[in-house]
Coordinates of C-alpha atoms and ligand atoms in Angstrom, one line a residue:
X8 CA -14.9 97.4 -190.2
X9 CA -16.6 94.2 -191.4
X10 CA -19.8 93.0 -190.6
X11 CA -20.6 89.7 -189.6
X12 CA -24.2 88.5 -189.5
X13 CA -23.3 84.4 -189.1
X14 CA -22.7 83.5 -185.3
X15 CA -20.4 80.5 -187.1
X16 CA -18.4 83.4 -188.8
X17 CA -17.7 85.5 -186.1
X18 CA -16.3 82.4 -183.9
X19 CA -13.9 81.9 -186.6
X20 CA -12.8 85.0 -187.5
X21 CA -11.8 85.8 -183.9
X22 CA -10.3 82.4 -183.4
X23 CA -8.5 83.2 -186.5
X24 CA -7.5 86.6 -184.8
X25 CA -6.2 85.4 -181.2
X26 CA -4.5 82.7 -183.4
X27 CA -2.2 85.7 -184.5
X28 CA -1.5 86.3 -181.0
X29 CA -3.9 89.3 -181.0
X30 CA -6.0 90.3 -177.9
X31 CA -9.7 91.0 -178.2
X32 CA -11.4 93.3 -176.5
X33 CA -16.0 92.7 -177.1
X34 CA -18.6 95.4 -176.2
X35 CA -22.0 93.8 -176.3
X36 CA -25.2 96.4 -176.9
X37 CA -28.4 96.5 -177.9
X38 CA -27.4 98.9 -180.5
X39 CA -29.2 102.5 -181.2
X40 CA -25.6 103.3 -179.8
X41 CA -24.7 106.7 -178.2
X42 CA -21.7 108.1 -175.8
X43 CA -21.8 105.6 -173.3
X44 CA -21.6 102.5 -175.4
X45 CA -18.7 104.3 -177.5
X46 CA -16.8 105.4 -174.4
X47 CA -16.9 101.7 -174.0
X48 CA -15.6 101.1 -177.3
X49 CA -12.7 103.3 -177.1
X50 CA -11.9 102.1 -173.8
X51 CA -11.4 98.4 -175.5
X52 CA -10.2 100.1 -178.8
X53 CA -7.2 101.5 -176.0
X54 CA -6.7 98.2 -174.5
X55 CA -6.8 95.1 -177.4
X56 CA -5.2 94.5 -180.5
X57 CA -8.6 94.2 -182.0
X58 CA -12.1 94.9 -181.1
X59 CA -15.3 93.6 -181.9
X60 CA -18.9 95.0 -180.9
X61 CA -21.9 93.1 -180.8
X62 CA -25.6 94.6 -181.5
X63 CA -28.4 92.4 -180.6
X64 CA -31.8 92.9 -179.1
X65 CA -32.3 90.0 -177.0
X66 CA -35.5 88.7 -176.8
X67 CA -34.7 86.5 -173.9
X68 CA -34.0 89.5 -171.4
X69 CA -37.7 91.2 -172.2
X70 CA -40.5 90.3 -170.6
X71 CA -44.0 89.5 -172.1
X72 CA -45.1 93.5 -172.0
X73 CA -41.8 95.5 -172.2
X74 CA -40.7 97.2 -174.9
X75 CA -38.7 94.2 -177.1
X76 CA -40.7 95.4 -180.7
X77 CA -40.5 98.8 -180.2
X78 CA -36.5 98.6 -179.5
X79 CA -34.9 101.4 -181.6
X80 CA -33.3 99.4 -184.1
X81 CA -30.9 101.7 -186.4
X82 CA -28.2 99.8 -188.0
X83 CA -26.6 101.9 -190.4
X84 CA -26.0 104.9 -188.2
X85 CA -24.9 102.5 -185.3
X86 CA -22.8 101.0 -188.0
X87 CA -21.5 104.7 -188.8
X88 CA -20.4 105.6 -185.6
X89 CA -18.1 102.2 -184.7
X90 CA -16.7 102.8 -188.5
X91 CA -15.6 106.2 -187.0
X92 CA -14.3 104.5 -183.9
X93 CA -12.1 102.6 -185.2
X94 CA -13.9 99.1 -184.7
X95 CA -12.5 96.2 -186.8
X96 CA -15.9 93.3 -186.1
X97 CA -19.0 94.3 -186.0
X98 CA -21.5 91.0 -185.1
X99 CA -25.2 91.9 -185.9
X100 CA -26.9 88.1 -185.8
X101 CA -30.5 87.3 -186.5
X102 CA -31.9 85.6 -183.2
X103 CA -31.9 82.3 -185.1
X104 CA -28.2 82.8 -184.9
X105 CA -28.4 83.3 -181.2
X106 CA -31.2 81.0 -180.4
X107 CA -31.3 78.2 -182.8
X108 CA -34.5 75.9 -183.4
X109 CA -34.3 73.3 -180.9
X110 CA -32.0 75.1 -178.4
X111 CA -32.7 73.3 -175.2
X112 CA -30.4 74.9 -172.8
X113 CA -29.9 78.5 -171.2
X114 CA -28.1 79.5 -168.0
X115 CA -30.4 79.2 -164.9
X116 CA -29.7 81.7 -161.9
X117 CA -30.5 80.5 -158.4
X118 CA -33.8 82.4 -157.2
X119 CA -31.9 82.9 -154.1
X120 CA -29.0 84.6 -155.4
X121 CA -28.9 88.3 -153.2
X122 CA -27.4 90.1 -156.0
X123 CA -30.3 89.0 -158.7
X124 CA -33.7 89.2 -156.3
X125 CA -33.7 93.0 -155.7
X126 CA -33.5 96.0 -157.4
X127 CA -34.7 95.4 -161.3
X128 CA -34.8 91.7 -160.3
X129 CA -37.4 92.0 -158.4
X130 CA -39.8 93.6 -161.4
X131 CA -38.4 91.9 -164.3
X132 CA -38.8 88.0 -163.7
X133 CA -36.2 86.1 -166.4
X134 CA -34.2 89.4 -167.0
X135 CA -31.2 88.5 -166.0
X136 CA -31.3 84.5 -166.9
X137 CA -31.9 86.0 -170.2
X138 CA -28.6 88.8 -170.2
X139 CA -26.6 86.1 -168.8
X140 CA -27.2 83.3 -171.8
X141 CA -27.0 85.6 -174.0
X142 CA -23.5 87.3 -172.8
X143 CA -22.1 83.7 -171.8
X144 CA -23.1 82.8 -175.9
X145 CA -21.3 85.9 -177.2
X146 CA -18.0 85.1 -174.8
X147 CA -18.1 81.7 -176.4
X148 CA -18.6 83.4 -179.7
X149 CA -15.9 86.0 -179.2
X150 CA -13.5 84.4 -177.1
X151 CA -12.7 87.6 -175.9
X152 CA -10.0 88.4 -173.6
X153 CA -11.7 91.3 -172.2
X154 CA -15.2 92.6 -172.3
X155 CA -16.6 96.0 -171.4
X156 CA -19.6 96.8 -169.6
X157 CA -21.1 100.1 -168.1
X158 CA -22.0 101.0 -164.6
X159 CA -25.0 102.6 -165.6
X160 CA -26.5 98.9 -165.4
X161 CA -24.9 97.9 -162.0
X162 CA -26.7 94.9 -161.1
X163 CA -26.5 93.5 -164.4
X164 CA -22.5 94.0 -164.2
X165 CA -22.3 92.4 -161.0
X166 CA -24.7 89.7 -162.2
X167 CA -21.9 89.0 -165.2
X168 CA -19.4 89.1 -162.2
X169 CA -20.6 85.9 -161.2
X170 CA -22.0 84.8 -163.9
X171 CA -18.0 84.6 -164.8
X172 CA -17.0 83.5 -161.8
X173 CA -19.2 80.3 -161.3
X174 CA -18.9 79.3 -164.9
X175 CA -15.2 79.5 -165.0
X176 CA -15.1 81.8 -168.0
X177 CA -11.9 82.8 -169.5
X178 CA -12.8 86.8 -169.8
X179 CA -12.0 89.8 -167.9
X180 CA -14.9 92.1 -167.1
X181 CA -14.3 95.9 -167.4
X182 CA -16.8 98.2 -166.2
X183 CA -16.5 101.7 -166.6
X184 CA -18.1 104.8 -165.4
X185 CA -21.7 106.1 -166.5
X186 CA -21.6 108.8 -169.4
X187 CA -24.4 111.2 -169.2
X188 CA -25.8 114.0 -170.6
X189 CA -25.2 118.0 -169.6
X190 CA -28.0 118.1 -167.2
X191 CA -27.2 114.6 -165.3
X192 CA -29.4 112.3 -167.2
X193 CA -27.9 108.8 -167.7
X194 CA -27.3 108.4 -171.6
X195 CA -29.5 105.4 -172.4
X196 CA -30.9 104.3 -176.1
X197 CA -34.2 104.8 -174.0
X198 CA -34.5 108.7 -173.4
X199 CA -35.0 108.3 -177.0
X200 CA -38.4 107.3 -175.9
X201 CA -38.9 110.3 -173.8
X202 CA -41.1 113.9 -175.1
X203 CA -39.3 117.4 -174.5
X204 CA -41.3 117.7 -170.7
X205 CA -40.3 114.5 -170.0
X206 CA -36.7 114.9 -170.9
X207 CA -36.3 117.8 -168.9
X208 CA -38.2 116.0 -166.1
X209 CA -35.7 113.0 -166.1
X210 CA -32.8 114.8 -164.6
X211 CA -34.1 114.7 -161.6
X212 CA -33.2 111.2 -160.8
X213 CA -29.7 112.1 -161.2
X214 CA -30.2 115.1 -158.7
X215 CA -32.0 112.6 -156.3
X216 CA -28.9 110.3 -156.6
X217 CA -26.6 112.6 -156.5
X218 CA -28.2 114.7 -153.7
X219 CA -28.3 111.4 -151.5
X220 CA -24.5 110.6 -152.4
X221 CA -23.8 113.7 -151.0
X222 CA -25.7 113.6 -147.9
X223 CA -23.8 110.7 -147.1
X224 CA -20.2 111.3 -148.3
X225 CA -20.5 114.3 -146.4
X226 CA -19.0 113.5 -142.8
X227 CA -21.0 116.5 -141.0
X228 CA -24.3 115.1 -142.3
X229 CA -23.3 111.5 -142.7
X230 CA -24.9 110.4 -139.2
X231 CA -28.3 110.8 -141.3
X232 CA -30.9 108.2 -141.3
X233 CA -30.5 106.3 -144.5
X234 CA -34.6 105.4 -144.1
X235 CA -34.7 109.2 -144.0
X236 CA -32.7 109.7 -147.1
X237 CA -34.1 107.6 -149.0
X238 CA -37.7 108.9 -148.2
X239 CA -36.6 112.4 -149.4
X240 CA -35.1 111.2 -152.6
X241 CA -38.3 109.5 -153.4
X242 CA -40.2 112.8 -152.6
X243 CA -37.8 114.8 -154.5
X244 CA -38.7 112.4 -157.8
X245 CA -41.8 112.2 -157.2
X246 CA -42.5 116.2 -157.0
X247 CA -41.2 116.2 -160.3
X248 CA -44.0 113.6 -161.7
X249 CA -41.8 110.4 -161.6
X250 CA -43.6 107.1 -160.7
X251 CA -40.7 105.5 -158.8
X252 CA -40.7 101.7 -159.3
X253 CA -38.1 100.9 -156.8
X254 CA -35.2 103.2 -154.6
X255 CA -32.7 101.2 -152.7
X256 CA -29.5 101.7 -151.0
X257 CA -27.5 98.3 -151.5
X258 CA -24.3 97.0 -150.5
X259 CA -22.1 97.5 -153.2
X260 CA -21.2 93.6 -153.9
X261 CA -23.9 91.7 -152.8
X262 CA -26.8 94.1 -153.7
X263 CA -28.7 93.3 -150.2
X264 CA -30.2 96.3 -148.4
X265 CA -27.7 98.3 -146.5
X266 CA -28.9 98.5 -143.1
X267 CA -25.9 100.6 -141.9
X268 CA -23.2 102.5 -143.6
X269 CA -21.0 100.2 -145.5
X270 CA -17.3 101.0 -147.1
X271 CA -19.4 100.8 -150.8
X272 CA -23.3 101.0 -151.1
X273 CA -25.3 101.9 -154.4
X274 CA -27.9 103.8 -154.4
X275 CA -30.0 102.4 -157.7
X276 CA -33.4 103.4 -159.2
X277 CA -35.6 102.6 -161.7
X278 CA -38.4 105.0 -162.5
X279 CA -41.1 105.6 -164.8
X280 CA -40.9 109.0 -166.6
X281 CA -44.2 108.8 -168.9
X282 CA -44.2 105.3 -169.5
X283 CA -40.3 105.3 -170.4
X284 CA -38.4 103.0 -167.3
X285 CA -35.2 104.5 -166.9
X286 CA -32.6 103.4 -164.6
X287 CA -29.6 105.1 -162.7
X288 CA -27.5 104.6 -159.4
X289 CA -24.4 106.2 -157.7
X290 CA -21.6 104.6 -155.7
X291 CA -21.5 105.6 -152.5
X292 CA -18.0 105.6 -150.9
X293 CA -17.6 106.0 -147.0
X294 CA -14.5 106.2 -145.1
X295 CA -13.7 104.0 -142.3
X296 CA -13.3 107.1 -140.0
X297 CA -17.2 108.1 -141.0
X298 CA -18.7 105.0 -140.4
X299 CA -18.6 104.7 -136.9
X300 CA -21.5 106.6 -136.3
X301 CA -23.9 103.8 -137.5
X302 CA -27.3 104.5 -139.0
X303 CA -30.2 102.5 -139.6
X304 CA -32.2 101.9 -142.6
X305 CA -35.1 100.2 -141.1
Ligands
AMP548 P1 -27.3 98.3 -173.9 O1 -27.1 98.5 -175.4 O2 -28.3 99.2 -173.3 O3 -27.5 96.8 -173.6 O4 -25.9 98.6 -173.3 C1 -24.7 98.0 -173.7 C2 -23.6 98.3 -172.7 O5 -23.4 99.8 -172.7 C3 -23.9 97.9 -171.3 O6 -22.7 97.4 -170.7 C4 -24.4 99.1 -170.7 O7 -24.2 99.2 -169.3 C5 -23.5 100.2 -171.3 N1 -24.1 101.5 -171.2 C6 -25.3 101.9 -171.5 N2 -25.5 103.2 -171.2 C7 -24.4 103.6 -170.7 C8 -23.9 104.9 -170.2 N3 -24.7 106.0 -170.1 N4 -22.6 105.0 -169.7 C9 -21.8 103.9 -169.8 N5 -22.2 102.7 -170.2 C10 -23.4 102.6 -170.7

């Protein structure tokens, strides 16, 4: 695997690459890398003649008191595991490489855009302007054929749905399925954060999503109150200590509130366990047949 630190590099290398007729597959991270990201990486190890990962904290999708310094930073063991994976391109730029002096443009996202104003929208202003100039400047870098993203971040993969979409960008997005840990817990370089209470503490917002999933999937108790739902999966994290930022159940494509049962909602969280934000959702999947008993969220 080599490892490319110049942003002018990796563009060539990969031209250089599809030049050869070979397919690239990208997975961009923030790095301190764990099963999720690498189940990504396999996924596009499967799929494309080559592969290239990118780790880079990005200042641009951090607000002014998040946790952008204190980002785990661990190169050489990230480094290990893509090694092991099979990976041929690591790209680990400075943010000079990224962001040059001078650089005067970035991509703007329309404040009334549905799918960006809830959810983490709502509580971290700039977020997603910042993941989407920095994932359009690693497509231009890569020139990737595909790119992988997890569903453990669904409104950010939805946000690079469109972000695609209305830029014309010549890259197919692949999201796949959120890897977590024994006891639920979405894996995120986060939990890292998290003390042993804690830890044990955090499954609960899988049990709360999981717990309202069922409730609803579940034709003989899916004529239940989705305002009534949601209440109880608030209580339920909140028993367990959680300060809940925000619990919504969305329509699955434009992220607006589901006021009735819809074919796809997600139900997406972001809670404070200690003063670590973690976030998690389930898909919800309802059958024609079981929506006709309507129910109302407000
Ligand atoms: P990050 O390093 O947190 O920016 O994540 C890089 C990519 O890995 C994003 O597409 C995330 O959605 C994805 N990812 C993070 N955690 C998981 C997980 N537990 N399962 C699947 N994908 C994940």
């Amino acid at each position: 695997m080599k490892i490319i630190r110049s942003a002018k590099q990796f563009q060539k290398t990969l031209e250089r690459e599809r030049g050869r007729g070979r397919t690239i597959g990208f997975v961009p991270t923030m790095g301190a890398l764990h099963a999720g990201h690498l189940a990504l990486v396999h996924e596009a190890i499967k799929k494309n003649d080559i592969t290239a990962v990118s780790i880079f904290v990005n200042p641009a999708q951090f607000g002014p008191n998040e946790d952008f310094n204190k980002y785990p930073r661990v190169l050489n063991q990230d480094a290990r595991l893509l090694r092991r994976a099979g990976v041929n391109y690591l790209f680990y730029p400075a943010v000079e490489e990224i962001y040059p002096e001078g650089c005067s443009f970035s991509v703007k996202l329309d404040s009334e855009a549905g799918f960006a104003k809830g959810l983490c929208g709502r509580f971290r202003p700039g977020h997603f302007e910042g993941v989407a100039t920095v994932v359009a400047k690693l497509f231009n870098l890569s020139g990737a054929c595909r790119a992988y993203f997890g569903a453990k971040d669904y409104q950010q993969t939805v946000v690079i749905r469109n972000l695609v979409k209305d830029l014309l960008l010549p890259v197919q997005i692949v999201v796949r399925p959120t890897v977590r840990e024994k006891d639920g817990l979405a894996m995120s370089s986060r939990n890292r954060y998290l003390n042993s209470d804690e830890r044990k503490r955090a499954a609960v917002i899988y049990q709360a999503l999981s717990g309202l999933k069922y409730c609803l999937e579940n034709p003989s108790s899916s004529r239940l109150n989705l305002k009534v739902l949601k209440k109880q999966a608030v209580a339920h994290l909140e028993r367990e200590g959680l300060v809940v930022q925000y619990f919504e159940i969305v329509d699955a494509e434009t992220l607006l509130p589901a006021g009735e049962l819809r074919a796809q909602m997600v139900a997406a969280a972001a809670c404070f366990c200690g003063k670590t934000r973690l976030i998690d959702n389930a898909i919800i999947r309802i059958p024609q047949k079981q929506r006709t008993g309507k129910t109302n969220q407000r």
